[in-house]
PDB file of C-alpha atoms in Angstrom:
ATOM      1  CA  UNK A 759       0.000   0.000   0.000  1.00  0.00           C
ATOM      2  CA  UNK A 760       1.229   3.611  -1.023  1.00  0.00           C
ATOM      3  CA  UNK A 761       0.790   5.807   2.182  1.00  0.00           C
ATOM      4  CA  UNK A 762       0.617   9.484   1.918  1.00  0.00           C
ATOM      5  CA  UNK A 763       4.179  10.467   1.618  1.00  0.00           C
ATOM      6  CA  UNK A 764       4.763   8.513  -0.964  1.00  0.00           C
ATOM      7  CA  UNK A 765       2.037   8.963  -3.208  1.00  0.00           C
ATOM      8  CA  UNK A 766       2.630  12.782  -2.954  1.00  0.00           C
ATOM      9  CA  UNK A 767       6.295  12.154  -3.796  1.00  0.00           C
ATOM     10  CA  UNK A 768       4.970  10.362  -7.075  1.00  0.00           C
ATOM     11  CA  UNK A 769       2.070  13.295  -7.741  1.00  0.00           C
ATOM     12  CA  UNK A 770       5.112  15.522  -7.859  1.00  0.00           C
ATOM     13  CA  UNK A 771       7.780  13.928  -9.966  1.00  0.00           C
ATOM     14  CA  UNK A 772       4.443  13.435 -12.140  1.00  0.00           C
ATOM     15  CA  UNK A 773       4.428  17.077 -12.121  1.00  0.00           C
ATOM     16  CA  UNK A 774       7.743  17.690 -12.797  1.00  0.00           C
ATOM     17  CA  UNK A 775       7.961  15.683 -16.012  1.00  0.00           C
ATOM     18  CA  UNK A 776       4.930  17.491 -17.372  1.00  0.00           C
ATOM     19  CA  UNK A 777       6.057  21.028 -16.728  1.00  0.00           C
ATOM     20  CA  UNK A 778      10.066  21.172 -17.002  1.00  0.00           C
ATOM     21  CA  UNK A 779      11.563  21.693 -20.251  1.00  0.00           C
ATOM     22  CA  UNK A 780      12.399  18.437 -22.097  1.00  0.00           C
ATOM     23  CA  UNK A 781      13.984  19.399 -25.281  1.00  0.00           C
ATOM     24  CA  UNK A 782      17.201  18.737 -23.962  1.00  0.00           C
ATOM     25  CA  UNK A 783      15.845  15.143 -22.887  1.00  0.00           C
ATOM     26  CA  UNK A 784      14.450  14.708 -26.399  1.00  0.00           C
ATOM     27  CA  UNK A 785      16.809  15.823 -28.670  1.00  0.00           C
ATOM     28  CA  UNK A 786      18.880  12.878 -27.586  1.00  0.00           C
ATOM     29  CA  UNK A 787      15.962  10.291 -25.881  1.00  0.00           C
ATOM     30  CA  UNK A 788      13.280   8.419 -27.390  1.00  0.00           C
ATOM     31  CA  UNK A 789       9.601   9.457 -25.680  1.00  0.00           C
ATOM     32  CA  UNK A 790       9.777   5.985 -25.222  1.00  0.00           C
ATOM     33  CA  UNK A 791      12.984   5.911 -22.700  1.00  0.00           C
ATOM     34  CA  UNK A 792      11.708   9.523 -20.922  1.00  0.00           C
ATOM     35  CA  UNK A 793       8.722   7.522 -19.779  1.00  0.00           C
ATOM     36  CA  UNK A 794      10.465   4.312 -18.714  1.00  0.00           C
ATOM     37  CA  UNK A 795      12.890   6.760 -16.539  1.00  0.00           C
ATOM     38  CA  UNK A 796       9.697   8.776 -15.190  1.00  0.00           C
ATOM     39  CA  UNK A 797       8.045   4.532 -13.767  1.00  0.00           C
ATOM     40  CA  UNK A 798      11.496   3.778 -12.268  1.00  0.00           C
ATOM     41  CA  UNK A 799      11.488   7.329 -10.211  1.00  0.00           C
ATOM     42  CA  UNK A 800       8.021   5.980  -9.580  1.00  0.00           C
ATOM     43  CA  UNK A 801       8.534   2.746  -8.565  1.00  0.00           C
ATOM     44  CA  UNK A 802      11.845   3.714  -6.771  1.00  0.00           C
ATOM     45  CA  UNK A 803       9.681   6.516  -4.910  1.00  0.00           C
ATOM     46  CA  UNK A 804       6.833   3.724  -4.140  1.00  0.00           C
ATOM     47  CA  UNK A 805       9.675   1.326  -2.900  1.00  0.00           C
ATOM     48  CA  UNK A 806      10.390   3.407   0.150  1.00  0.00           C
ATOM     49  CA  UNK A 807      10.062   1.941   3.554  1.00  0.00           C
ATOM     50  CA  UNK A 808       7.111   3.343   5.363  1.00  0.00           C
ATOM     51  CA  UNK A 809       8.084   3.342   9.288  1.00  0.00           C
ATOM     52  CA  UNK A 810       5.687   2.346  11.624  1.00  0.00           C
ATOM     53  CA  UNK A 811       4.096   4.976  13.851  1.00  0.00           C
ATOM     54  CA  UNK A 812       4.683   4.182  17.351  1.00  0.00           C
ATOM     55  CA  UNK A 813       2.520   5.664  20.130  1.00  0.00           C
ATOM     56  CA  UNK A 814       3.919   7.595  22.976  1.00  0.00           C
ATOM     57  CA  UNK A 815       2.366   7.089  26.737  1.00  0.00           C
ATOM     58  CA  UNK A 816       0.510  10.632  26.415  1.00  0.00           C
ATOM     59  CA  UNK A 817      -0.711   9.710  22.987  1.00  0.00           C
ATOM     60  CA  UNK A 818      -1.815   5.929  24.426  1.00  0.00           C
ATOM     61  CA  UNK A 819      -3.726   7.767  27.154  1.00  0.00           C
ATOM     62  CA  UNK A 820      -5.351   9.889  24.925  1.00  0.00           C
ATOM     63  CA  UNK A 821      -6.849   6.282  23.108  1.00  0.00           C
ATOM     64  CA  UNK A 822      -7.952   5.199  26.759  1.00  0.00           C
ATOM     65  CA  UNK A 823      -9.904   8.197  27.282  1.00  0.00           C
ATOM     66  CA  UNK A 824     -11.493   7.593  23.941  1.00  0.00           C
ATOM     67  CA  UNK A 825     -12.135   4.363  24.665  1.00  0.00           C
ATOM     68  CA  UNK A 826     -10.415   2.925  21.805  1.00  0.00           C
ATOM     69  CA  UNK A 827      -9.539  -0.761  23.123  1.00  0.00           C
ATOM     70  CA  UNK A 828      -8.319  -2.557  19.904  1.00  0.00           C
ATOM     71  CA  UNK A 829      -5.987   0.449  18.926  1.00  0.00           C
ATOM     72  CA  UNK A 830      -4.775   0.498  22.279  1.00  0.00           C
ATOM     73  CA  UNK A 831      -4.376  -3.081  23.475  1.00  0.00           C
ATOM     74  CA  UNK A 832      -1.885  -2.958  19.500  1.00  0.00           C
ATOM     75  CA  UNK A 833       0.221  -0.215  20.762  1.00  0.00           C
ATOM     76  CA  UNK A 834       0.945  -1.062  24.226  1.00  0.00           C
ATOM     77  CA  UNK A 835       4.452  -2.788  22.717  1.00  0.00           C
ATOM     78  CA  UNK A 836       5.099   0.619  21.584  1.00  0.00           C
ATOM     79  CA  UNK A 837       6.453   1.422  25.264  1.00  0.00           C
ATOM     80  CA  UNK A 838       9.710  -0.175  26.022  1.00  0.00           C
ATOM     81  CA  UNK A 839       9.309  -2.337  28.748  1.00  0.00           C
ATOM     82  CA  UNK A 840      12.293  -0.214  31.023  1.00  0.00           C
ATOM     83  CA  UNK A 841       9.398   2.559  30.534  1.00  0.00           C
ATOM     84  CA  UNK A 842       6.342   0.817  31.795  1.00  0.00           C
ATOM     85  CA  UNK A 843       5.842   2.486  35.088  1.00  0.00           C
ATOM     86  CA  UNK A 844       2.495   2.325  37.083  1.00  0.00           C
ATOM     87  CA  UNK A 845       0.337   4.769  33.905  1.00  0.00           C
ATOM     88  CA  UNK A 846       1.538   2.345  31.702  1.00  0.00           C
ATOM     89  CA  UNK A 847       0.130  -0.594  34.349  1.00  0.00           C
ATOM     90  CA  UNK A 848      -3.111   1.109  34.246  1.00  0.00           C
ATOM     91  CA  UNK A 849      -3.398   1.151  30.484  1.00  0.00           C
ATOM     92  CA  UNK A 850      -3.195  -1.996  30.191  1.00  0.00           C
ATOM     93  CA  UNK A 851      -5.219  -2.676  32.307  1.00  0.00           C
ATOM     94  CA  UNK A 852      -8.014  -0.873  31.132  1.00  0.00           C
ATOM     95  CA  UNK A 853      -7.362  -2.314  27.795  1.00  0.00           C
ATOM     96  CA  UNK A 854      -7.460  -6.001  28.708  1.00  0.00           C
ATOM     97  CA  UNK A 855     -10.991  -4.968  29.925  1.00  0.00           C
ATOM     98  CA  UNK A 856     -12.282  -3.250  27.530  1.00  0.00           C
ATOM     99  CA  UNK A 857     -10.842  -5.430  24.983  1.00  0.00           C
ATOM    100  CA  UNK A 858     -12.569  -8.174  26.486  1.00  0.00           C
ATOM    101  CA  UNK A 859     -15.991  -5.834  26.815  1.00  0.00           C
ATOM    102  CA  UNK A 860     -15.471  -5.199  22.721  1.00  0.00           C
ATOM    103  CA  UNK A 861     -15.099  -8.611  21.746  1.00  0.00           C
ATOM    104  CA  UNK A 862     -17.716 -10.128  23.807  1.00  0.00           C
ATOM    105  CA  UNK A 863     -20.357  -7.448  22.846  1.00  0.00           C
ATOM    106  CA  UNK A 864     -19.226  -8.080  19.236  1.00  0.00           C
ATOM    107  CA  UNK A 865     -19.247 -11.838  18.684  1.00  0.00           C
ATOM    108  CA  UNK A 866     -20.339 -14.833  19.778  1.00  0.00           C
ATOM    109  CA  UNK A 867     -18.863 -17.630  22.084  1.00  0.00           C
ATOM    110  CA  UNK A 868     -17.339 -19.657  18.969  1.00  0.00           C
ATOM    111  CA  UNK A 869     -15.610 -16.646  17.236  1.00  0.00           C
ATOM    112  CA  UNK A 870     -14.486 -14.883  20.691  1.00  0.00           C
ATOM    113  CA  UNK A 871     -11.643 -18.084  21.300  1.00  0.00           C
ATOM    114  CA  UNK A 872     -10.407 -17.144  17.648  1.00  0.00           C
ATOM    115  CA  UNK A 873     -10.631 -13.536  18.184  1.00  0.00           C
ATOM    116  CA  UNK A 874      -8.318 -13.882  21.036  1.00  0.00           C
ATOM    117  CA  UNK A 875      -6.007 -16.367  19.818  1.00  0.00           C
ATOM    118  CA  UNK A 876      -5.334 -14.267  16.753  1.00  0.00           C
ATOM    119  CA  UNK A 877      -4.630 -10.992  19.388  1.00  0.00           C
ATOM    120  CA  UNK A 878      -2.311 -13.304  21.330  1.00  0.00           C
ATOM    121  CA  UNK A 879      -0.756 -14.616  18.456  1.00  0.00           C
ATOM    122  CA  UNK A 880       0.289 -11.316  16.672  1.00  0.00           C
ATOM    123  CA  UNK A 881       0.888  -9.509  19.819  1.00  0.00           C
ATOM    124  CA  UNK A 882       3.048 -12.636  22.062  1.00  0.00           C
ATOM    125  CA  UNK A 883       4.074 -10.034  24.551  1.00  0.00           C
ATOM    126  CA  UNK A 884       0.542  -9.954  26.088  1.00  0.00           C
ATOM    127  CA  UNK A 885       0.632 -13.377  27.440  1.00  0.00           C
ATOM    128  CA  UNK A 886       3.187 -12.072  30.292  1.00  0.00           C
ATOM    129  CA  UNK A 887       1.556  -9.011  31.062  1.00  0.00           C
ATOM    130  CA  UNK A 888      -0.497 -10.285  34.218  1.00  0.00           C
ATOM    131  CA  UNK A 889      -2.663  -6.732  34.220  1.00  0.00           C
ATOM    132  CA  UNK A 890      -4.065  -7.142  30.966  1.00  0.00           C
ATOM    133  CA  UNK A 891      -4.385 -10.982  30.716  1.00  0.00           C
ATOM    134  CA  UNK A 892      -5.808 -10.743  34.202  1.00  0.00           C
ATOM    135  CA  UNK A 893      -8.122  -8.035  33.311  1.00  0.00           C
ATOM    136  CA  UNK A 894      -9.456  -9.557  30.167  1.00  0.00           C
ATOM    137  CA  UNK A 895     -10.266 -12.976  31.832  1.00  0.00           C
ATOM    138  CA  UNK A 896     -12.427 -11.614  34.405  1.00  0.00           C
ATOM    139  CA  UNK A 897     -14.630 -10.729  31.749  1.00  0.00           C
ATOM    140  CA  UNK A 898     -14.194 -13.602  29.250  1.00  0.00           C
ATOM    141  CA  UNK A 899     -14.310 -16.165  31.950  1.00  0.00           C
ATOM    142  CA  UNK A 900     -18.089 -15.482  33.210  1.00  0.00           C
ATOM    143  CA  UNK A 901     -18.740 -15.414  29.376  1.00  0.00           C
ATOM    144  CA  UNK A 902     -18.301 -19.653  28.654  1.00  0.00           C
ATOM    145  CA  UNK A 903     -20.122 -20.394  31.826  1.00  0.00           C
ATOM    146  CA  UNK A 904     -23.368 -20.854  29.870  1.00  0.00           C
ATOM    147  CA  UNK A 905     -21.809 -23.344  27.818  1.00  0.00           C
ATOM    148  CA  UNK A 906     -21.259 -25.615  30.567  1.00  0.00           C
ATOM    149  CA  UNK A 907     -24.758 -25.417  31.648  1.00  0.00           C
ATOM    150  CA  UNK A 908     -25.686 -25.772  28.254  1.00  0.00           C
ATOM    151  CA  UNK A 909     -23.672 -28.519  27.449  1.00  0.00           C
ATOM    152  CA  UNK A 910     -22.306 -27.228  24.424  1.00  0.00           C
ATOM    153  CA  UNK A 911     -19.396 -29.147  24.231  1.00  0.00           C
ATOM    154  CA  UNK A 912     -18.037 -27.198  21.042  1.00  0.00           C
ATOM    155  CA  UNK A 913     -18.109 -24.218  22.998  1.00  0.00           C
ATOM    156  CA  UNK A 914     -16.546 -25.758  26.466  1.00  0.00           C
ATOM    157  CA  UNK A 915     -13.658 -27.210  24.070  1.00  0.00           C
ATOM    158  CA  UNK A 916     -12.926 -23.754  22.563  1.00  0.00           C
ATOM    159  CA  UNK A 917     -13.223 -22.130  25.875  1.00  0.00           C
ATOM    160  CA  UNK A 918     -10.393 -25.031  27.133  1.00  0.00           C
ATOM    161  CA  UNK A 919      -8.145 -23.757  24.207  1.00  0.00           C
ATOM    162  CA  UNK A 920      -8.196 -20.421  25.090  1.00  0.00           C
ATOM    163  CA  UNK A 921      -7.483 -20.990  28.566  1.00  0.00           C
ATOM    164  CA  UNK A 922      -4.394 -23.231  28.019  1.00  0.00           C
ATOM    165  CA  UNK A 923      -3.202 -20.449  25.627  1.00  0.00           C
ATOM    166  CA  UNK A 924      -3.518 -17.871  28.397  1.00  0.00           C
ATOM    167  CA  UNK A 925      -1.453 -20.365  30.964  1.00  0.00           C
ATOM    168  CA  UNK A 926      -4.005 -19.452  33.667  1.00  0.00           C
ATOM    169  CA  UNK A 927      -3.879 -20.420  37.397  1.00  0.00           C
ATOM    170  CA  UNK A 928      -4.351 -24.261  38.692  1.00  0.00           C
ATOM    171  CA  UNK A 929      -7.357 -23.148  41.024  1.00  0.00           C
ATOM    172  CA  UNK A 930      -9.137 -21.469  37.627  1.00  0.00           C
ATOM    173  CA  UNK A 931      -8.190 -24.454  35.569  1.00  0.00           C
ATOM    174  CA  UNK A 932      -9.309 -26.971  38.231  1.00  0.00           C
ATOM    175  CA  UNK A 933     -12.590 -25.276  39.194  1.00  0.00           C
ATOM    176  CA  UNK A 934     -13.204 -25.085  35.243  1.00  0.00           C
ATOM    177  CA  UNK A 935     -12.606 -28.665  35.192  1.00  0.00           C
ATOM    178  CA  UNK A 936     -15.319 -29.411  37.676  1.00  0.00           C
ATOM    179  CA  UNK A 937     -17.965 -27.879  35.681  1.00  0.00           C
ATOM    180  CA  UNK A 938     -17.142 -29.755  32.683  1.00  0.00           C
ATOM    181  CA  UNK A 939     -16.975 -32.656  34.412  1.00  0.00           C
ATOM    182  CA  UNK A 940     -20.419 -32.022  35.953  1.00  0.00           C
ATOM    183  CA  UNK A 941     -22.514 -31.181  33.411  1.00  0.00           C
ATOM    184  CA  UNK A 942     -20.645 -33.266  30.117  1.00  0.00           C
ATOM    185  CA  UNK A 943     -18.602 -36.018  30.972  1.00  0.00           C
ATOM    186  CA  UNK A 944     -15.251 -36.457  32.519  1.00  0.00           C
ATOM    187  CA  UNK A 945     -13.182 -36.692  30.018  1.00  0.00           C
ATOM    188  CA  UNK A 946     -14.355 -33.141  28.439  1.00  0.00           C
ATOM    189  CA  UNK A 947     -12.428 -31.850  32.114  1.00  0.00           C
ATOM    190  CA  UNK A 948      -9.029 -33.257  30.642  1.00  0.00           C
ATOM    191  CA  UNK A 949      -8.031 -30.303  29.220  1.00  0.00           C
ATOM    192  CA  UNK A 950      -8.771 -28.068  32.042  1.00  0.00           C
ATOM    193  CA  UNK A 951      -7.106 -30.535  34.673  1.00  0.00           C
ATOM    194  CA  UNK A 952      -4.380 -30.978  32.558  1.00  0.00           C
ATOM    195  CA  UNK A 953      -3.460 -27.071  33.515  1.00  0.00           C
ATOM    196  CA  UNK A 954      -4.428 -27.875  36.929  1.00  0.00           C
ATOM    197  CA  UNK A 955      -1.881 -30.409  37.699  1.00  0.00           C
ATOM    198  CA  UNK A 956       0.581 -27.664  37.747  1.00  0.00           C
ATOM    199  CA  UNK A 957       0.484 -28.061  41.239  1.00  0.00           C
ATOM    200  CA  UNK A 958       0.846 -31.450  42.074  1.00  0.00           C
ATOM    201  CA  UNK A 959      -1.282 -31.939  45.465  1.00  0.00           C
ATOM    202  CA  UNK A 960      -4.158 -31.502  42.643  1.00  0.00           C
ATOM    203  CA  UNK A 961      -2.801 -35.362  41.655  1.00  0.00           C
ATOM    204  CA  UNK A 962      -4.267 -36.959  44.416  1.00  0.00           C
ATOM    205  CA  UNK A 963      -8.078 -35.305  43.817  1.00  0.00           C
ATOM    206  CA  UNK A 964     -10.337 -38.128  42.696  1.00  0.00           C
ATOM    207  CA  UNK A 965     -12.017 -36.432  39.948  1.00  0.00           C
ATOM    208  CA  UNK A 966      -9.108 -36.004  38.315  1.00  0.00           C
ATOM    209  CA  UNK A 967      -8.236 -39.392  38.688  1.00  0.00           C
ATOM    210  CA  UNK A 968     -11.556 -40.437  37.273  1.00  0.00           C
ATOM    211  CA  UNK A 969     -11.615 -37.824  34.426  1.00  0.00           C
ATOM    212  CA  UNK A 970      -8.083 -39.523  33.744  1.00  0.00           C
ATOM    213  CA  UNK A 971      -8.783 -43.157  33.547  1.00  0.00           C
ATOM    214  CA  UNK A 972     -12.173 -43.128  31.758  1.00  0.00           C
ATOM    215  CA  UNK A 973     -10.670 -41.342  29.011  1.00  0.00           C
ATOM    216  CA  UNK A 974      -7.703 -43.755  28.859  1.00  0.00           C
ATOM    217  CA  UNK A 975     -10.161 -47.123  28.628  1.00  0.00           C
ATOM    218  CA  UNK A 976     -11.778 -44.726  25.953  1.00  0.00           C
ATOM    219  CA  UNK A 977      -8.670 -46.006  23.797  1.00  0.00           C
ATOM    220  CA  UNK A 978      -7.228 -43.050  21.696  1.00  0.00           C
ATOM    221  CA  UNK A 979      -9.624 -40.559  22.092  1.00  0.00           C
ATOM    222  CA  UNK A 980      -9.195 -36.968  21.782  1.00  0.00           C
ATOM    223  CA  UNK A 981      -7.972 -36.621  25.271  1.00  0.00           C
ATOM    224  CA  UNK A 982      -6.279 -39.551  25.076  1.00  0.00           C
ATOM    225  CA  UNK A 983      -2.927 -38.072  25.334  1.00  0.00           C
ATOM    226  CA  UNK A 984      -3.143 -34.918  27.438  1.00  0.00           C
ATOM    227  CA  UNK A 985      -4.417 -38.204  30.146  1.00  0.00           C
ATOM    228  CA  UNK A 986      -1.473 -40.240  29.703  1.00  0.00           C
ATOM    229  CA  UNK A 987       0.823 -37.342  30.295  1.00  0.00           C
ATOM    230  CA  UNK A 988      -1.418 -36.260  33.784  1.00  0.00           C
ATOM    231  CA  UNK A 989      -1.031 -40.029  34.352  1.00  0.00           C
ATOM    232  CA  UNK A 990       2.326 -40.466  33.644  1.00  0.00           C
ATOM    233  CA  UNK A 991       4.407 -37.832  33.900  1.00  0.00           C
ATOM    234  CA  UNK A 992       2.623 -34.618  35.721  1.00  0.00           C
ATOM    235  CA  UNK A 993       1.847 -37.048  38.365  1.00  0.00           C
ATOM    236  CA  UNK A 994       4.447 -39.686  38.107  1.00  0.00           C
ATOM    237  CA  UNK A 995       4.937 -41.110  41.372  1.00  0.00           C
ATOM    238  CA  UNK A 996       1.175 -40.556  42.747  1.00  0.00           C
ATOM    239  CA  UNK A 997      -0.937 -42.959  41.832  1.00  0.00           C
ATOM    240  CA  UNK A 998      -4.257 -42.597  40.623  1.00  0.00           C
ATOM    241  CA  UNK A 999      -7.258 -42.830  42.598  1.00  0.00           C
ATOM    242  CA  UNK A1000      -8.740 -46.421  41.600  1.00  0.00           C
ATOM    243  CA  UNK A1001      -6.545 -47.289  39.300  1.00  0.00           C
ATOM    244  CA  UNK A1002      -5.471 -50.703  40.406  1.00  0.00           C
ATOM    245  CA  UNK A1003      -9.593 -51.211  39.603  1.00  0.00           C
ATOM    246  CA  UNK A1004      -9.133 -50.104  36.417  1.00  0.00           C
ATOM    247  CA  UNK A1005      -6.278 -52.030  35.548  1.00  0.00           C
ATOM    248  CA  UNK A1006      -8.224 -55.360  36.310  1.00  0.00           C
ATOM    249  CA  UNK A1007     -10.783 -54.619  33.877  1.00  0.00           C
ATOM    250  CA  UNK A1008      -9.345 -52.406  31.249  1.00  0.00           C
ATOM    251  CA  UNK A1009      -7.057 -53.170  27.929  1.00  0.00           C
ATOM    252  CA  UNK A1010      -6.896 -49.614  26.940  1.00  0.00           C
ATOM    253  CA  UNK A1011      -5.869 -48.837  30.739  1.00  0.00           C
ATOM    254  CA  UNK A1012      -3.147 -51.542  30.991  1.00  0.00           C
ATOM    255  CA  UNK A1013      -2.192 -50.537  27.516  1.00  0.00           C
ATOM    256  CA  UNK A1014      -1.312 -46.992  29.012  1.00  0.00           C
ATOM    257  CA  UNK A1015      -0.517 -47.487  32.423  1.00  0.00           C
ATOM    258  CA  UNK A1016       0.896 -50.966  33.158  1.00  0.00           C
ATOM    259  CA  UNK A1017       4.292 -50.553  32.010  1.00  0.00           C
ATOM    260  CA  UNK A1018       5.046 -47.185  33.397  1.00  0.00           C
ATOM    261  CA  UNK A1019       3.389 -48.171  36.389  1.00  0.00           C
ATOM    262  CA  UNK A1020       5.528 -50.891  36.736  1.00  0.00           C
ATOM    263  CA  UNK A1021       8.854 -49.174  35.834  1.00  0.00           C
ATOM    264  CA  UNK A1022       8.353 -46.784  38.564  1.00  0.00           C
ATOM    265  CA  UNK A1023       7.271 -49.412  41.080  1.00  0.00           C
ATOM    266  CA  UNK A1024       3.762 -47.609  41.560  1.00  0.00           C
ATOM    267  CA  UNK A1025       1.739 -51.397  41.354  1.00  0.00           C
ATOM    268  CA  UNK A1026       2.248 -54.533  43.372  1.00  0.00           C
ATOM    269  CA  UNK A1027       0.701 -57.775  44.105  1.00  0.00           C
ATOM    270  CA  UNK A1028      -2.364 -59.127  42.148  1.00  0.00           C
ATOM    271  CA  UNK A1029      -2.438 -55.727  39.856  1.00  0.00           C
ATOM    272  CA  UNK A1030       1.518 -56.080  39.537  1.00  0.00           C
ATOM    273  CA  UNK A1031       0.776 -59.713  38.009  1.00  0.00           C
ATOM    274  CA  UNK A1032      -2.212 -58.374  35.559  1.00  0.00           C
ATOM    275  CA  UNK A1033      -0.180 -56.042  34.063  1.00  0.00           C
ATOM    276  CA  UNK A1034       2.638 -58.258  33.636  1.00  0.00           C
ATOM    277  CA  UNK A1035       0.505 -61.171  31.545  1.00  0.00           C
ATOM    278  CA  UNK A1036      -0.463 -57.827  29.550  1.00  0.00           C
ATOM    279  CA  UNK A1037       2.738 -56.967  28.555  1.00  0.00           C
ATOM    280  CA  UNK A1038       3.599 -60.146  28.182  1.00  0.00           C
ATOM    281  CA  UNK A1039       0.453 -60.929  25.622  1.00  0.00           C
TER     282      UNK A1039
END
């Protein structure tokens, strides 16, 4: 795109060969050469690099009192981070809300995740700035509630998405979990327990457990893998709650577990021996 410099720069060289004497040019150039010179001025004039405005901390306050949330929430990167003192806090602040308050007035609960995702993904230096991200999930979180109520499971999954992508707290994540396991199934509270694991004494919670080792007799389901890694390595060394029970009566759960299980010396006795005829078959 030709911004405004640029295109005035071409308006006037345009100008110029229309109004200054040629004969000199002529005498000894073909019309046909004159105008190839005048598109390579042109093009060389169009080539230019356009530099990026970049907002100052007066001029981003100025957006905040205007309420202009996307524009700001872009252009808080324009302020080094060994100038981000307390206004510069605020700002962002107020534009993680209002970001949030734009999106959520704007579209619905499928297109918000992608919304989001996309802001995160062009703008990576969001996801560690606690007063936005902070600010902006206390308004998106209350917004997917309904879907576990609902039990739109479309809408939980792309509510799970966004949350991993945000990295939020294991409380959050766990307490997200419950409702999904309440009202759709547990295995749909995989991919919030899978954040909530973070802190292992969440291991030992027998919801998790459960959520963990119906998905794994599911076989390879979708959650299939984010339970093997809660199983297996996020909570190596804890067992699961009832998972000797499970691997009595499950292939897909000996399948997953037995062997680790049995590496790490988490199984004994008559559970030891079932999952060593199932490696063995």
């Amino acid at each position: 795109m030709i911004n405004h410099f640029t295109h005035q720069s071409t308006r006037r060289a345009a100008r110029w060969w229309k109004t200054e004497p040629r004969c000199c040019f002529s005498a000894v150039l073909p019309t046909a050469t004159i105008r190839l010179s005048y598109w390579l001025v042109a093009l060389v004039l169009c080539s230019l690099p356009v530099k990026a405005y970049h907002y100052d901390l007066a001029e981003l306050e100025q957006l905040d009192q205007h309420e202009q949330w996307i524009e700001l929430t872009t252009h808080l990167a324009d302020i080094p981070p060994t100038e981000r003192d307390a206004r510069w806090t605020l700002l962002a602040q107020h534009a993680g809300q209002g970001y949030a308050m734009t999106v959520t007035a704007l579209y619905s609960r499928e297109q918000v995740t992608q919304e989001v995702l996309a802001l995160l993904q062009n703008h990576p230096f969001l996801l560690d700035e606690m007063s936005f991200m902070d600010a902006m999930l206390e308004i998106i979180t209350p917004f997917y509630r309904p879907c576990f109520a609902e039990r739109r499971q479309g809408c939980v999954r792309r509510y799970a998405e966004l949350l991993a992508t945000v990295d939020v707290d294991s409380e959050l994540s766990y307490r997200e979990g419950e409702r999904a396991y309440q009202y759709l199934a547990p295995s749909e509270a995989i991919p919030f327990f899978s954040q909530a694991v973070d802190e292992r004494g969440y291991c030992r919670d027998p919801k998790i457990s459960t959520a963990v080792l119906e998905t794994l007799a599911q076989g390879h389901s979708d959650y299939h893998a984010q339970a093997l890694w809660i199983a297996t390595q996020a909570c190596n060394g804890i067992p699961l709650h009832g998972v000797e029970q499970h691997l009595k009566q499950s292939v897909a759960v000996q399948e997953a577990l037995c062997r680790p299980y049995l590496d790490a010396l988490m199984i004994s006795g008559v559970t030891g021996k079932v999952c060593e005829l199932a490696i063995a078959r």
